[in-house]
Amino acid sequence: MKKKWLLTGSAVGISGAVMLATGITAFAGTSGYEDYKAALKNTVQTMESVTVQADAVLKDNGTLLSQAQSSLKANLQNEAVSGTIKITGKTGSQHISLYNQADGQVWKSDSSDTYYMKRDKAEKDDQEKGKETNDGIWFNNQEETVIDALIGNLKNQITSHSQSDGSKTISLQLENAQIPAVVQALAPVAFKHLSDQSDKGVELDSSNKAQQNDAEDLFQLNVKDIALTEAVQIQSIRLNALISPANEIQRQQLEITFTGKDAQGVSHTLTGSVDIQLSNVNETTPDSIDLSGKKVQQVQGDHIGRHHE
């Protein structure tokens, strides 16, 4: 699935539900760890369509930086997506309707009657030639081995509780001293990457209206000024997951707190949380948008975001 839509999703939606589960929380998973990993793999392998309700929040020293709330429908087979996303932050709020369909990516702000459309030709050409995308091989054996090694003894920190209806609850709570050094070492790398991405042209001005309606750029704009460069550490990790009787991830809540200093030496405590609920698995049909007679602005190139990075 296109990186553009993965970022939008990772904050709020379908692909993000899967990417979040496979990426950020992959190191958190015992008996509890094995239960979680088995449900994760089963979810990804069997899911063809899904409805996602998601809420992502980022706070700096207790003050809200950005919040993304979404309701999305997705078909993973043909990469069709439809839904709405609300981005709230220091630049205000935006309600955005978005679609990913055969003729391209489409999005529109509730404050405008213009639909923005972009066709990612290079990626579509690759798909037509039958090339496998990186997202399609996200959990190969080598990656699973690396994840298992990173987790190490953390496997023993994961709890799994079976319910009378056949569902399971997975929980993990880690404080700073419990987090392995190899995982801590990834923290400054992650923030450097965030800073590098946010500096690559995310600007809002009167001459570039397309970006004002772009969910990815809006979310990045709200966090672009926060980049921890010194003494960056993971302070805590909280994970709660609900596994359905069909052994599929049904709900997932993740909270990670970082501490560190910015380039000016100011201390920050950054807390990011995501709450994702999946429903109507394999029974979801995304909506489509007919652009006939509507005001449409074609978007060329990558000026609305970094789709492949």
Coordinates of C-alpha atoms in Angstrom, one line a residue:
M1 CA 0.0 0.0 0.0
K2 CA 1.3 3.4 -0.8
K3 CA 3.5 5.0 1.8
K4 CA 1.4 8.2 1.6
W5 CA -1.6 6.2 2.8
L6 CA 0.4 4.2 5.2
L7 CA 1.4 7.4 7.1
T8 CA -2.1 8.6 7.1
G9 CA -3.2 5.2 8.2
S10 CA -0.5 4.8 10.8
A11 CA -1.9 7.8 12.6
V12 CA -5.4 6.9 12.0
G13 CA -6.4 4.0 9.8
I14 CA -6.3 0.7 8.1
S15 CA -2.8 0.2 6.9
G16 CA -1.7 1.9 10.0
A17 CA -3.5 -0.6 12.1
V18 CA -1.4 -3.3 10.4
M19 CA 1.8 -1.3 10.2
L20 CA 1.5 -0.2 13.8
A21 CA 1.0 -3.8 14.9
T22 CA 3.9 -5.0 12.7
G23 CA 6.3 -2.1 13.3
I24 CA 6.1 -0.1 16.4
T25 CA 4.6 -2.8 18.6
A26 CA 6.3 -5.7 17.1
F27 CA 9.0 -5.5 19.8
A28 CA 6.3 -5.6 22.5
G29 CA 4.6 -8.6 22.4
T30 CA 5.0 -14.8 25.7
S31 CA 3.1 -17.3 26.3
G32 CA 1.7 -13.7 25.8
Y33 CA 4.3 -12.9 23.2
E34 CA 3.6 -16.0 21.2
D35 CA -0.1 -15.5 21.5
Y36 CA 0.3 -11.9 20.3
K37 CA 2.6 -12.8 17.4
A38 CA 0.3 -15.7 16.3
A39 CA -2.7 -13.4 16.3
L40 CA -0.8 -10.7 14.4
K41 CA 0.3 -13.0 11.7
N42 CA -3.1 -14.6 11.4
T43 CA -4.7 -11.1 11.1
V44 CA -2.3 -10.0 8.3
Q45 CA -2.5 -13.2 6.4
T46 CA -6.3 -13.5 6.5
M47 CA -7.5 -9.9 6.4
E48 CA -8.8 -8.8 3.0
S49 CA -11.0 -5.9 4.1
V50 CA -11.6 -4.0 7.4
T51 CA -13.2 -1.0 9.0
V52 CA -10.9 1.0 11.3
Q53 CA -11.7 3.5 14.1
A54 CA -8.5 5.1 15.3
D55 CA -7.3 7.9 17.6
A56 CA -3.6 9.0 17.7
V57 CA -2.4 11.7 20.1
L58 CA 1.0 13.3 20.6
K59 CA 1.7 15.5 23.7
D60 CA 4.8 17.5 24.6
N61 CA 5.2 18.1 28.4
G62 CA 1.5 17.4 28.7
T63 CA 0.4 19.9 26.0
L64 CA -1.3 18.6 22.9
L65 CA 0.8 18.8 19.8
S66 CA -1.3 16.9 17.4
Q67 CA -4.3 14.5 17.4
A68 CA -5.6 12.5 14.5
Q69 CA -9.0 10.8 14.6
S70 CA -10.3 8.7 11.8
S71 CA -12.9 6.3 10.5
L72 CA -11.7 4.4 7.5
K73 CA -12.8 1.5 5.3
A74 CA -10.2 -0.5 3.3
N75 CA -9.9 -3.3 0.9
L76 CA -6.3 -4.7 1.1
Q77 CA -6.6 -6.7 -2.1
N78 CA -7.1 -3.7 -4.4
E79 CA -5.8 -1.1 -2.0
A80 CA -9.1 0.8 -2.1
V81 CA -9.6 3.1 0.9
S82 CA -12.3 5.6 1.9
G83 CA -13.0 7.5 5.1
T84 CA -12.6 10.7 7.1
I85 CA -9.8 12.1 9.2
K86 CA -9.7 15.0 11.7
I87 CA -6.4 16.6 12.4
T88 CA -6.1 18.9 15.4
G89 CA -3.0 20.8 16.4
K90 CA -1.4 24.1 16.8
T91 CA -2.4 25.1 13.2
G92 CA -6.1 24.5 14.1
S93 CA -8.3 21.7 12.9
Q94 CA -9.1 20.2 9.6
H95 CA -11.7 17.6 8.5
I96 CA -10.6 15.7 5.5
S97 CA -12.3 13.1 3.3
L98 CA -10.0 10.8 1.5
Y99 CA -10.1 8.0 -1.1
N100 CA -7.6 5.7 -2.6
Q101 CA -9.0 4.1 -5.7
A102 CA -8.0 2.9 -9.1
D103 CA -7.7 6.3 -10.7
G104 CA -5.6 7.8 -7.9
Q105 CA -5.5 9.3 -4.5
V106 CA -8.2 11.8 -3.7
W107 CA -8.7 14.1 -0.7
K108 CA -10.8 17.1 0.1
S109 CA -11.1 19.4 3.1
D110 CA -14.5 20.2 4.5
S111 CA -13.5 23.9 4.3
S112 CA -13.1 23.7 0.5
D113 CA -15.0 22.5 -2.5
T114 CA -11.8 21.4 -4.3
Y115 CA -10.9 17.8 -4.6
Y116 CA -7.2 17.1 -4.9
M117 CA -6.1 14.1 -6.9
K118 CA -2.7 12.4 -7.4
R119 CA -1.9 9.3 -9.4
D120 CA 1.4 7.7 -8.2
K121 CA 2.4 6.5 -11.7
A122 CA 5.7 4.9 -10.8
E123 CA 4.2 2.7 -8.1
K124 CA 1.2 1.8 -10.2
D125 CA 3.5 0.8 -13.1
D126 CA 5.5 -1.5 -10.7
Q127 CA 2.2 -3.1 -9.6
E128 CA 1.1 -3.6 -13.2
K129 CA 4.5 -5.4 -13.9
G130 CA 3.8 -7.7 -10.9
K131 CA 6.5 -6.4 -8.7
E132 CA 6.1 -7.1 -5.0
T133 CA 6.1 -4.1 -2.7
N134 CA 8.0 -3.8 0.5
D135 CA 4.7 -3.8 2.4
G136 CA 3.9 -7.1 0.9
I137 CA 6.9 -8.8 2.5
W138 CA 6.7 -7.0 5.8
F139 CA 7.1 -10.0 8.0
N140 CA 9.5 -12.5 6.4
N141 CA 11.5 -15.0 8.4
Q142 CA 14.6 -12.8 8.8
E143 CA 12.6 -9.9 10.2
E144 CA 10.8 -12.2 12.6
T145 CA 14.2 -13.5 13.8
V146 CA 15.5 -10.0 14.4
I147 CA 12.4 -9.0 16.3
D148 CA 12.6 -12.1 18.5
A149 CA 16.3 -11.3 19.2
L150 CA 15.5 -7.7 20.1
I151 CA 12.7 -8.7 22.5
G152 CA 14.9 -11.2 24.3
N153 CA 13.8 -11.6 27.9
L154 CA 11.0 -9.1 27.4
K155 CA 8.9 -12.0 26.3
N156 CA 8.5 -12.8 30.0
Q157 CA 7.0 -9.4 30.6
I158 CA 4.0 -10.0 28.4
T159 CA 0.8 -11.3 29.9
S160 CA -2.0 -13.2 28.2
H161 CA -5.4 -13.8 29.7
S162 CA -8.0 -16.0 28.1
Q163 CA -11.7 -15.0 28.4
S164 CA -14.7 -17.2 28.6
D165 CA -15.8 -16.3 25.0
G166 CA -12.4 -17.5 23.6
S167 CA -10.9 -14.0 23.2
K168 CA -7.6 -13.0 24.8
T169 CA -6.2 -9.8 26.3
I170 CA -2.5 -9.1 25.9
S171 CA -0.7 -6.6 28.2
L172 CA 2.8 -5.1 28.5
Q173 CA 4.1 -2.4 30.8
L174 CA 7.7 -1.5 30.8
E175 CA 9.6 1.3 32.6
N176 CA 12.9 2.8 31.6
A177 CA 15.1 0.4 33.4
Q178 CA 13.4 -2.6 31.9
I179 CA 13.9 -1.5 28.3
P180 CA 17.0 -3.2 26.7
A181 CA 19.9 -1.0 25.6
V182 CA 19.5 -2.2 22.0
V183 CA 16.0 -0.9 22.0
Q184 CA 17.0 2.3 23.7
A185 CA 19.6 2.9 21.1
L186 CA 16.9 3.1 18.5
A187 CA 15.2 6.1 20.2
P188 CA 17.6 8.9 18.9
V189 CA 17.6 7.4 15.5
A190 CA 13.8 7.5 15.3
F191 CA 13.8 11.2 16.3
K192 CA 16.5 12.1 13.8
H193 CA 14.4 10.4 11.1
L194 CA 11.3 12.3 12.2
S195 CA 13.2 15.6 12.1
D196 CA 14.7 14.9 8.7
Q197 CA 11.3 14.0 7.2
S198 CA 9.6 17.1 8.7
D199 CA 12.2 19.4 7.3
K200 CA 11.7 18.2 3.7
G201 CA 9.3 20.9 2.6
V202 CA 6.3 20.7 4.8
E203 CA 5.1 24.3 4.5
L204 CA 1.8 26.0 4.5
D205 CA 1.5 29.3 2.7
S206 CA -1.0 31.1 0.5
S207 CA 0.7 29.9 -2.7
N208 CA 0.5 26.2 -1.8
K209 CA -3.1 25.4 -1.0
A210 CA -2.9 21.7 -1.7
Q211 CA -0.8 21.0 1.3
Q212 CA -3.4 22.7 3.5
N213 CA -5.7 19.9 2.8
D214 CA -3.2 17.1 3.0
A215 CA -3.5 14.9 6.1
E216 CA 0.1 13.7 6.1
D217 CA 1.5 17.2 5.8
L218 CA -0.9 18.6 8.4
F219 CA 0.1 15.9 10.9
Q220 CA 3.8 16.4 10.3
L221 CA 3.5 20.2 10.5
N222 CA 2.1 19.9 14.0
V223 CA 5.1 17.9 15.2
K224 CA 7.9 19.3 13.0
D225 CA 9.3 21.7 15.6
I226 CA 9.9 18.9 18.1
A227 CA 13.1 17.0 17.5
L228 CA 15.0 15.5 20.5
T229 CA 18.8 15.5 19.8
E230 CA 20.3 14.9 23.2
A231 CA 19.9 12.3 26.0
V232 CA 16.9 10.7 24.1
Q233 CA 15.5 7.7 26.0
I234 CA 12.3 5.7 26.0
Q235 CA 10.7 6.3 29.4
S236 CA 7.9 3.8 29.3
I237 CA 5.9 1.5 27.0
R238 CA 2.3 0.5 27.5
L239 CA 0.6 -2.0 25.2
N240 CA -2.9 -3.5 25.5
A241 CA -4.4 -5.7 22.8
L242 CA -7.6 -7.6 22.4
I243 CA -7.5 -10.8 20.4
S244 CA -10.9 -12.1 19.0
P245 CA -12.0 -15.7 19.4
A246 CA -11.0 -16.0 15.7
N247 CA -7.4 -15.2 16.7
E248 CA -7.4 -11.8 15.1
I249 CA -6.3 -8.4 16.5
Q250 CA -9.5 -6.6 17.4
R251 CA -8.3 -3.7 19.3
Q252 CA -4.9 -2.3 20.2
Q253 CA -3.7 0.5 22.5
L254 CA -0.1 1.7 22.5
E255 CA 1.5 4.4 24.5
I256 CA 5.2 5.3 24.4
T257 CA 6.9 8.1 26.4
F258 CA 10.2 9.6 25.3
T259 CA 12.4 12.0 27.3
G260 CA 15.3 14.1 26.0
K261 CA 16.5 17.6 25.1
D262 CA 16.1 19.6 21.9
A263 CA 18.8 21.5 20.1
Q264 CA 18.4 24.5 22.5
G265 CA 18.8 22.3 25.5
V266 CA 15.2 22.4 26.6
S267 CA 13.9 19.2 28.2
H268 CA 10.9 17.5 26.8
T269 CA 8.6 14.6 27.7
L270 CA 6.9 13.4 24.6
T271 CA 4.0 10.9 24.9
G272 CA 2.5 9.3 21.8
S273 CA -0.6 7.1 22.1
V274 CA -2.6 5.2 19.5
D275 CA -6.0 3.4 20.0
I276 CA -7.1 1.3 17.0
Q277 CA -10.2 -0.8 16.7
L278 CA -10.8 -3.2 13.8
S279 CA -14.3 -4.4 12.8
N280 CA -16.2 -5.9 9.9
V281 CA -13.1 -7.9 8.9
N282 CA -13.5 -9.2 5.4
E283 CA -17.0 -7.6 5.2
T284 CA -16.0 -4.1 4.4
T285 CA -16.6 -2.3 1.1
P286 CA -14.9 1.1 0.7
D287 CA -16.9 4.0 -0.8
S288 CA -15.8 5.5 -4.1
I289 CA -16.0 9.1 -5.3
D290 CA -17.3 10.2 -8.7
L291 CA -15.4 13.4 -9.6
S292 CA -17.6 14.2 -12.6
G293 CA -18.8 17.8 -12.4
K294 CA -16.6 18.5 -9.4
K295 CA -13.8 21.0 -9.0
V296 CA -10.6 18.9 -9.2
Q297 CA -7.0 20.0 -8.9
Q298 CA -4.4 17.5 -10.1
V299 CA -1.3 17.2 -7.9
Q300 CA 1.9 16.4 -9.6
G301 CA 5.2 14.9 -8.2
D302 CA 5.9 14.6 -4.5
H303 CA 5.4 18.2 -3.3
I304 CA 2.5 17.0 -1.0
G305 CA 4.7 14.6 0.9
R306 CA 7.3 11.9 0.8
H307 CA 5.4 9.0 -0.6
H308 CA 8.3 6.5 -1.0
E309 CA 10.6 7.3 1.9

